[in-house]
Structures are given as C-alpha cells and as structure tokens.
CSV table of C-alpha atoms in Angstrom, one decimal:
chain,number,residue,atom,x,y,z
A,56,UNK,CA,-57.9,9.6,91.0
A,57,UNK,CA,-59.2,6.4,89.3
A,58,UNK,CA,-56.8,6.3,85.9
A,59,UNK,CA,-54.4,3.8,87.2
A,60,UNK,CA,-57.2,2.0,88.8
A,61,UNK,CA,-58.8,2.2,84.9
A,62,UNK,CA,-55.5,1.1,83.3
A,63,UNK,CA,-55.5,-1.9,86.2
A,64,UNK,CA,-59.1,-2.9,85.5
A,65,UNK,CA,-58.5,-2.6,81.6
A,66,UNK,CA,-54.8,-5.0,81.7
A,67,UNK,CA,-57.3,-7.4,83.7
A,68,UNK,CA,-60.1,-7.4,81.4
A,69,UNK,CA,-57.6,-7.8,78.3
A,70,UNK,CA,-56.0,-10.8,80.2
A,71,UNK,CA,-59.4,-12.6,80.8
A,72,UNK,CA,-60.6,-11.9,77.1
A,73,UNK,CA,-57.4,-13.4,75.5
A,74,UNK,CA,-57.9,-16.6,77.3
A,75,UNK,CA,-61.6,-16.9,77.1
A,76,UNK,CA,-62.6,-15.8,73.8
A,77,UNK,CA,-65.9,-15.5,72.2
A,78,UNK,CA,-68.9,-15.1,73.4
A,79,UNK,CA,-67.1,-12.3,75.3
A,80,UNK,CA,-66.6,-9.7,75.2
A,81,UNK,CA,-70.9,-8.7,74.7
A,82,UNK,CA,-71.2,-5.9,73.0
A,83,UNK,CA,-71.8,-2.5,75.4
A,84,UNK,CA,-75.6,-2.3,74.4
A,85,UNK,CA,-76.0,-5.7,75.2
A,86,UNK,CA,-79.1,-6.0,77.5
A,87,UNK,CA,-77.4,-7.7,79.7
A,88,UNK,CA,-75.2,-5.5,81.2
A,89,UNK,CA,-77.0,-3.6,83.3
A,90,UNK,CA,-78.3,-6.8,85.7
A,91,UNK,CA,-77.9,-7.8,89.1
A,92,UNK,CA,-78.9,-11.1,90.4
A,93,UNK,CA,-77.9,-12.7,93.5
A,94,UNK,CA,-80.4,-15.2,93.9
A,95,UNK,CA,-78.8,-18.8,92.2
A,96,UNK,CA,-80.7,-18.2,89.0
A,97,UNK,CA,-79.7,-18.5,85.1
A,98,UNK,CA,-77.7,-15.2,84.4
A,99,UNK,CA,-75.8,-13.9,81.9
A,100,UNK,CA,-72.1,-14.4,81.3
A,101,UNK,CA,-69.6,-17.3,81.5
A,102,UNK,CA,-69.4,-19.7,83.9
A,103,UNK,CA,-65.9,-20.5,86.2
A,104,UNK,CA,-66.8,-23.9,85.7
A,105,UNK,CA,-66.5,-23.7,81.8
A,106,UNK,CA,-62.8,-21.9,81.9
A,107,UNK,CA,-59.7,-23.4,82.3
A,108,UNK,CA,-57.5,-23.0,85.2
A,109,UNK,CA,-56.0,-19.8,83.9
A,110,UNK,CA,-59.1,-17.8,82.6
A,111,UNK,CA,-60.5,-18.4,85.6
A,112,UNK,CA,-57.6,-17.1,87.6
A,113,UNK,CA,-58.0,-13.9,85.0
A,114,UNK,CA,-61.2,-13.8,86.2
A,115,UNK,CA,-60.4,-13.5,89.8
A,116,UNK,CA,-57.8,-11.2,89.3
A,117,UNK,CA,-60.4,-8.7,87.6
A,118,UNK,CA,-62.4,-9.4,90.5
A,119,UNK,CA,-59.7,-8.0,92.5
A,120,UNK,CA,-59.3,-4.7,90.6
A,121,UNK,CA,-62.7,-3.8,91.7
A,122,UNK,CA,-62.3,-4.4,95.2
A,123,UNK,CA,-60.0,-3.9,98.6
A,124,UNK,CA,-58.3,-6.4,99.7
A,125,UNK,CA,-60.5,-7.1,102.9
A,126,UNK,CA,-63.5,-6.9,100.5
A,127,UNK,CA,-62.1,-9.3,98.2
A,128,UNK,CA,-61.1,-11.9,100.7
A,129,UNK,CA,-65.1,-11.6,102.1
A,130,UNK,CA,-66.5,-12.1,98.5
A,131,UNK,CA,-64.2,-15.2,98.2
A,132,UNK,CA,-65.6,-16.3,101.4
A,133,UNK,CA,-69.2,-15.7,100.1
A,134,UNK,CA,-68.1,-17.8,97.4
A,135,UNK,CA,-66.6,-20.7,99.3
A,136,UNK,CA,-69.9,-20.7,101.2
A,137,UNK,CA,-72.0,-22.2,97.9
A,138,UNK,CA,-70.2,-25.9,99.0
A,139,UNK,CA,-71.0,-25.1,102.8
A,140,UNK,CA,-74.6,-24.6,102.2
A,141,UNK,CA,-75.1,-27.5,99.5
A,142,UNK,CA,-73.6,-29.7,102.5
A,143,UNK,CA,-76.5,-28.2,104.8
A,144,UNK,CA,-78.7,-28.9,102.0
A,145,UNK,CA,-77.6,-32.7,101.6
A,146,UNK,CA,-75.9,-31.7,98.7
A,147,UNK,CA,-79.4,-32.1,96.8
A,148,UNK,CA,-79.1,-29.1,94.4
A,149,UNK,CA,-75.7,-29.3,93.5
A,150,UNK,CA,-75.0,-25.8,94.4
A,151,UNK,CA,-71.2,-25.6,93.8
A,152,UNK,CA,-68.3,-22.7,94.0
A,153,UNK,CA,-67.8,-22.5,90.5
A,154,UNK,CA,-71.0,-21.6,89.8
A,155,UNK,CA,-69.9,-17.8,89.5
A,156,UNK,CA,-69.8,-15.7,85.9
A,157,UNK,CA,-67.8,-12.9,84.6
A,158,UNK,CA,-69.1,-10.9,81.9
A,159,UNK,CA,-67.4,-7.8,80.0
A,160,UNK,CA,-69.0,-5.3,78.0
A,161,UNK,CA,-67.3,-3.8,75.2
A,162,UNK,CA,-63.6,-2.7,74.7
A,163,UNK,CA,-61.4,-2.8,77.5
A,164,UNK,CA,-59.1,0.2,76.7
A,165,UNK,CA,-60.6,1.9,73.7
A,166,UNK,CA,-61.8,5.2,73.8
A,167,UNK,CA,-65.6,4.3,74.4
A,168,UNK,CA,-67.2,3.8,77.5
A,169,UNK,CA,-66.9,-0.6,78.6
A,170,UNK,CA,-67.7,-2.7,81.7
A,171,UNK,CA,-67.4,-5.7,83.5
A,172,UNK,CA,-69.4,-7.7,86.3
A,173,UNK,CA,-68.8,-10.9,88.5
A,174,UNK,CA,-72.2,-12.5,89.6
A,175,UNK,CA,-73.2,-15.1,91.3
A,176,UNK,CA,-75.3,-16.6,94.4
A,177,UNK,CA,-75.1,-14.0,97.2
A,178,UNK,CA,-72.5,-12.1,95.0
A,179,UNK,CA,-72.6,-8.9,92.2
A,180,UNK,CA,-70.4,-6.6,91.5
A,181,UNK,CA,-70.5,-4.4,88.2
A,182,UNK,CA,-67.9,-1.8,87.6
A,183,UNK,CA,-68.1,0.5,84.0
A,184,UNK,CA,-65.1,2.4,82.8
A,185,UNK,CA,-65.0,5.7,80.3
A,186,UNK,CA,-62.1,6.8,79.6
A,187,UNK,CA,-59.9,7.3,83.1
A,188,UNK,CA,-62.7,6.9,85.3
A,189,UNK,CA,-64.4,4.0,87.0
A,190,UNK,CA,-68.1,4.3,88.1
A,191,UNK,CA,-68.8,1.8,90.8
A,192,UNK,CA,-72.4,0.0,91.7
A,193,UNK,CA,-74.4,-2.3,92.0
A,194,UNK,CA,-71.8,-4.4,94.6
A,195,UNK,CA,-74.3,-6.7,96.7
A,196,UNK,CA,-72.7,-9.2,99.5
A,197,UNK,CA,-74.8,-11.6,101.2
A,198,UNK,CA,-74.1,-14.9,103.2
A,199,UNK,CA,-75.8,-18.2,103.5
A,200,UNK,CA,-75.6,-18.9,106.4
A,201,UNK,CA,-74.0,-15.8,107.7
A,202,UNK,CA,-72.6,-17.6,110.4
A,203,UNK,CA,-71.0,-20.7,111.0
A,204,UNK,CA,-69.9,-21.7,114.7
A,205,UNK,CA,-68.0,-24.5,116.7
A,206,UNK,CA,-69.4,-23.9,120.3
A,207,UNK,CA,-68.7,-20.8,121.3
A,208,UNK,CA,-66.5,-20.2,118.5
A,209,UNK,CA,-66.9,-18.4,115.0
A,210,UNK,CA,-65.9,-20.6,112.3
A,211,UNK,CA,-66.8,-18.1,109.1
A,212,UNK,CA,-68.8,-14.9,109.6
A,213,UNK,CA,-68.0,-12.9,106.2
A,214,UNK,CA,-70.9,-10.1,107.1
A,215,UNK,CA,-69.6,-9.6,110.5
A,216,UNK,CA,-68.2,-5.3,110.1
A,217,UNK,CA,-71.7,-4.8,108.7
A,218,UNK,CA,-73.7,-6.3,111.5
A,219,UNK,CA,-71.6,-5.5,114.3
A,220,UNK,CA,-71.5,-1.6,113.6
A,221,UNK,CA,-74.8,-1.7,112.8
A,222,UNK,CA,-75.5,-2.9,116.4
A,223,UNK,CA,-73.3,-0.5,118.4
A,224,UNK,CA,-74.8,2.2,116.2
A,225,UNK,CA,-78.3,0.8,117.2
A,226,UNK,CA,-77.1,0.8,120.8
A,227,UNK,CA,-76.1,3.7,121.0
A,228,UNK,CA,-78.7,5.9,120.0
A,229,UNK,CA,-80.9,7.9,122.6
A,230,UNK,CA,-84.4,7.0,123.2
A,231,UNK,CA,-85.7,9.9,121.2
A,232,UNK,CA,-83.2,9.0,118.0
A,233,UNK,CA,-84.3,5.3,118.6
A,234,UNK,CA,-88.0,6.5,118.4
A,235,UNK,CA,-86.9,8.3,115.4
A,236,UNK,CA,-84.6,5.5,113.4
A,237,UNK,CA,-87.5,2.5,114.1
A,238,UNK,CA,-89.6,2.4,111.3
A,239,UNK,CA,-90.9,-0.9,111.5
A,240,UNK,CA,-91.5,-3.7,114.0
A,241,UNK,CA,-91.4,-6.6,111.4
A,242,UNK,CA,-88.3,-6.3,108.8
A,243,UNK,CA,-89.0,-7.1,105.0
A,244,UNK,CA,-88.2,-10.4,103.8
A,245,UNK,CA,-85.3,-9.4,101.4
A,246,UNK,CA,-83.6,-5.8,100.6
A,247,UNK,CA,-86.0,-3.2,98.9
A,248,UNK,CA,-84.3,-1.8,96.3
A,249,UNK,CA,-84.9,-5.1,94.3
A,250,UNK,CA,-82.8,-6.9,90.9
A,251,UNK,CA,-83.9,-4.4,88.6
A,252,UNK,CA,-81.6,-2.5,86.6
A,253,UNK,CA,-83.3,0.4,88.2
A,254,UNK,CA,-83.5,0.2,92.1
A,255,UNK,CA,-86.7,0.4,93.4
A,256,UNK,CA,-87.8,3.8,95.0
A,257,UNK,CA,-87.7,4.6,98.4
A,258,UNK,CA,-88.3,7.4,100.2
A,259,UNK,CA,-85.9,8.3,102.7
A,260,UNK,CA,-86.7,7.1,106.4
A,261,UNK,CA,-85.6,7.0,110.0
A,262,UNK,CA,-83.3,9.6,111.7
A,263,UNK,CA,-80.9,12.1,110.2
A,264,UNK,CA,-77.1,12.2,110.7
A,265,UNK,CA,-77.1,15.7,111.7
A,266,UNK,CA,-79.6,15.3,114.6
A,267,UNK,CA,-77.2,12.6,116.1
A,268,UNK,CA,-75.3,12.7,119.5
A,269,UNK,CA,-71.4,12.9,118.8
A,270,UNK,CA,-70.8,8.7,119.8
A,271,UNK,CA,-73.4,8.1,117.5
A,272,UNK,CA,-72.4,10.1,114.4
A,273,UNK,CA,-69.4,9.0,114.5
A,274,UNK,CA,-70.6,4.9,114.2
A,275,UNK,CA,-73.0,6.0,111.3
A,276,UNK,CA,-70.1,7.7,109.2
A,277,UNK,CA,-68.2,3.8,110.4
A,278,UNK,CA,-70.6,2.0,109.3
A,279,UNK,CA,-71.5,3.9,105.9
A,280,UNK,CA,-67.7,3.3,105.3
A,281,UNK,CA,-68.0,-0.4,106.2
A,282,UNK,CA,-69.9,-0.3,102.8
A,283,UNK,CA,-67.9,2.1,101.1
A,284,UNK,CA,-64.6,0.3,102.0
A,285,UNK,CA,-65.4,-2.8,99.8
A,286,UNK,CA,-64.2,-0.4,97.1
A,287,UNK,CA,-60.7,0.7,96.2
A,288,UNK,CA,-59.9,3.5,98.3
A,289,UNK,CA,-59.8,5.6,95.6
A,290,UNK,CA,-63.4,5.0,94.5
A,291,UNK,CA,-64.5,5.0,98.6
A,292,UNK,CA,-63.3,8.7,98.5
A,293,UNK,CA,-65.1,9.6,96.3
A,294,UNK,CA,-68.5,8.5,97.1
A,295,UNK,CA,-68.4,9.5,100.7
A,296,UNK,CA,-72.1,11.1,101.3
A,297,UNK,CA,-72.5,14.6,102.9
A,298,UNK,CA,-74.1,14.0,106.6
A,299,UNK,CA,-76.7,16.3,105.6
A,300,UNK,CA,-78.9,14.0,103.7
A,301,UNK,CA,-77.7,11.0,105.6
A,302,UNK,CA,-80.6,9.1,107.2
A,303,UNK,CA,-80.5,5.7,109.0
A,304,UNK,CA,-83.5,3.7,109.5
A,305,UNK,CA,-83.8,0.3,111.5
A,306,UNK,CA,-86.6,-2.3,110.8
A,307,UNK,CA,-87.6,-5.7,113.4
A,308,UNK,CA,-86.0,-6.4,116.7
A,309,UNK,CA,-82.7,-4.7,118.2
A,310,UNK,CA,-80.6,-7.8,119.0
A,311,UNK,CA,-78.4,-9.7,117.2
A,312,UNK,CA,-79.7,-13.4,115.5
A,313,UNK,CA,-83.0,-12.7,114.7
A,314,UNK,CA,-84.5,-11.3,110.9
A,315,UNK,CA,-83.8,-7.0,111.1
A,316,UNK,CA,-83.2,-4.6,108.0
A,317,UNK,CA,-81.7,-1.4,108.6
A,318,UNK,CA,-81.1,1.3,105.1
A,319,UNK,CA,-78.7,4.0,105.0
A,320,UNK,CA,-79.6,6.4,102.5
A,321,UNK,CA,-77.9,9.9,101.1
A,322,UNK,CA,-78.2,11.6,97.8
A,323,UNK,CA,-77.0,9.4,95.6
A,324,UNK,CA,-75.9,6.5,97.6
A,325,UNK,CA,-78.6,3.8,99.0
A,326,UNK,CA,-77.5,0.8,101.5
A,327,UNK,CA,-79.4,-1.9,102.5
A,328,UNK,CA,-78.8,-4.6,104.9
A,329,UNK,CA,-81.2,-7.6,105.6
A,330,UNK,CA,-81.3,-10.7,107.8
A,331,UNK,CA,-83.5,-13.5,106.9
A,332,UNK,CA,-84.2,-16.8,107.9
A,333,UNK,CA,-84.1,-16.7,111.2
A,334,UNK,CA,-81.2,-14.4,111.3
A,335,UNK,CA,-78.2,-16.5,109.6
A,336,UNK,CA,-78.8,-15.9,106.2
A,337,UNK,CA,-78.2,-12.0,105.5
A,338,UNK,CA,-77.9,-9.6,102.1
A,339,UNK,CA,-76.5,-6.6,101.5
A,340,UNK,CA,-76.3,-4.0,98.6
A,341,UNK,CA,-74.2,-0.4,97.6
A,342,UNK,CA,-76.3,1.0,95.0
A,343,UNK,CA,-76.2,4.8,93.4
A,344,UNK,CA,-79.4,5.0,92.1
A,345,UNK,CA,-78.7,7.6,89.8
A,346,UNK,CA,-75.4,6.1,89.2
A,347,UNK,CA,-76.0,2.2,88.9
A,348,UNK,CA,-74.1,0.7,85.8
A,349,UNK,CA,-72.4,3.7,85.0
A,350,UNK,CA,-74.9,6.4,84.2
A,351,UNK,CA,-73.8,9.1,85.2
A,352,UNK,CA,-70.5,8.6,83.3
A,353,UNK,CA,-72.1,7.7,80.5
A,354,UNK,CA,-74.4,10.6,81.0
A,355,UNK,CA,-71.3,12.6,80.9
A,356,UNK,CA,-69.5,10.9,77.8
A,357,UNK,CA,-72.9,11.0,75.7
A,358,UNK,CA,-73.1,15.1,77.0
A,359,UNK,CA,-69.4,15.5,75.1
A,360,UNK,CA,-69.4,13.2,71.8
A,361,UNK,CA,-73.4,13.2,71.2
C-alpha cells in the first residue's frame, strides 16, 4: 500500500516548506503543476542554487521519497553530469548542478489532494498525493553524455539497465518478431510523447508480448521493470501492465552507440527511450497517459466530494 509512503512524502514536503518559505508552497491550481521540461529551459519552481544548505538537503530528501534507492543514486548522477557536460562545452553556458527546482503544490498533509516535482536538465519527476495514495508520472531520465569512458573502461553510464536490456531483448527476438518490432529504419530525434501536460498520442506499434518466444518475454517484462523500478516498490507493484496489451517497438539500427528509439506501451503506461547525438546523449520517460499528474486520483477524489 502507498500510506506510509504518503505520510513519508508529506514529513518531506513539510520539512522543505518550513525552510524555504514563500513562494512555495503554489497553490494546487497553479498552472504550473502539471509541467514537464527536461530541456535546460526557464521552469517553474525554486532553484537549489537559491536555498541554503539545509533546504536544499530537504529538497533531496523529498527527492528520495519518490524514488528507489538505485533510481535515486542514477538521478543524482544525471545531475552531477550538468558540470561534466559544461566542461565538454568549455564551460561557455555555465550549465551548473544546482541548476535543479523543487516545486510543491498545495498542502502537504491536509485532506485535499497536493503534489510535488523536482525538474531539471535531463531530469523530472512529479508525484501527487490524495489522501493515502500516491499517483506517480511523468518521471523522465536522460543523460548527456550517456557515457563517459577511460579506454576501455566506463567511467559513468547512469542509463546503462535501460539500454543494455533493451539490447538482449532486441537480440533475442526471432526473425519474424524482429520483422514485426522494427518500425522504422531512421529513429526520431527526441521521445514522442513530447513536454506537454498531455503526452502526445501514439498509436500502439511493433510486436505484442503475448506473441513472444519464452527468452524473450521474459527480457520485455525486465526491461518494463527497469522503468518501473525507479519507483518505490510499492508504487512499481502497482503499475505493472498486463502482457496482453504490451507492445514493443524498435526504431534505427540494432547495435549499441548509434541514435535508436524503442517505446513500450500498455494500457495506461507508455515508455520511451531515445538516443541522440550520435548515440551518447539518451532520454527517457514513464508516463500514464491517463494518469500523468495525478488524474486519475483526482478523478477519483472529485467523483466523492464534487
């Protein structure tokens, strides 16, 4: 269940808004809360950089409420890599690691529905709470440059469970569930669901779960996990898709370090994965599109008091 995982997210939120102060906490309407922007452009929210040493450790530790502890440790790596890239950029736009913003929504705690979100470059995750439940989504990871190496060696490679399952999935298909999963030779330049508050459409594509051979079934439920995983277990659980309106689909060549896309998509639950600039530079999303920022618990709550 998700209540002590509400009271954790709630103690957080309550810690953060005592040491920060006004302008948060936004009101729940605000139109800001339902955003996602991972691109290093003006957002709403407060900046890391602005806090003192202690809000911003609140803001870390709410951070944490949302996500497992491998998950957190790759979206402080995702965060880390703002100073790596401004160093491979000659340190010309200043990009910087405190360049991240928390934002909360309402009343942490009280009766009516609240929610928070930490955003920055290459990193979004938005959680809304009503009552004892948590609704997860948007939570988008990406990495510039996905890879750092020393020789033969791996220096930082946050992405690494997402593209490697991918692969052995990829691999392992048959020619005929290959045929089925390519749907493109040429991948898009970005994910497709977009930064809208409402993902873009897209109609489900590439091969079913069910017509799978067993080796292969069994890397498409790892690597939907994979995605799922970044969540408290308790949220994964419950957002596990039926393999009956699974679909995988592949996009661009099948070898690791060039661009590729692949999407997983169920009823409720679309996953994108994207590889851009000549392969190092990769994005990721977990969105519900029916569920994104809450809506179906606040479909729920306004079903009960409305």
């Amino acid at each position: 269940m998700t209540s002590s995982l509400a009271t954790s997210m709630s103690a957080a939120a309550g810690e953060l808004l005592s040491l920060v102060g006004p302008p948060l906490p936004y009101s729940f309407d605000d139109a800001g809360r339902r955003w996602i922007e991972y691109r290093p452009r003006t957002r709403p929210g407060v900046s890391l950089a602005s806090l003192s040493s202690p809000a911003r450790k609140a803001a870390f530790r709410l951070l944490a409420t949302g996500l497992s502890a491998h998950a957190y440790a790759q979206a402080l790596a995702i965060v880390s890599l703002e100073e790596v890239l401004d160093r491979a950029e000659g340190f010309a736009r200043g990009r910087h690691l405190n360049d991240y913003w928390v934002s909360v929504f309402g009343t942490p705690g009280s009766s009516s529905p609240w929610s928070w979100r930490f955003e920055g470059h290459h990193l979004s995750v938005s959680m809304t709470v009503v009552g004892s439940t948590v609704s997860p989504a948007p939570v988008f990871f990406g990495a510039n440059p996905a890879r750092v190496s020393y020789g033969a060696h791996t220096v930082s490679r946050p992405l690494s469970a997402e593209e490697d399952v991918a692969f052995a999935l990829l691999s392992s298909l048959s020619p005929t569930e290959l045929s089925l999963a390519l749907v493109a030779d040429v991948p898009p330049p970005d994910i497709e669901s977009g930064t809208l508050a409402v993902a873009s459409s897209l109609s489900p594509a590439g091969v079913s779960a069910t017509s799978l051979n067993p080796a292969s079934g069994a890397l498409l439920a790892q690597l939907v996990a994979v995605y799922l995983d970044r969540l408290p277990s308790s949220l994964a659980d419950e957002l596990s898709p039926s393999l009956e309106s699974l679909r995988f689909a592949w996009a661009g060549p099948a070898r690791p370090g060039v661009p590729a896309y692949y999407r997983l998509q169920a009823s409720d639950l679309l996953i994108e994965y994207d590889n851009t600039a000549g392969g190092n530079h990769a994005h990721t999303v977990l969105r519900r599109p029916s569920a994104d920022f809450g809506a179906d618990l606040l479909a729920e709550h306004r079903r009960a008091y409305h």
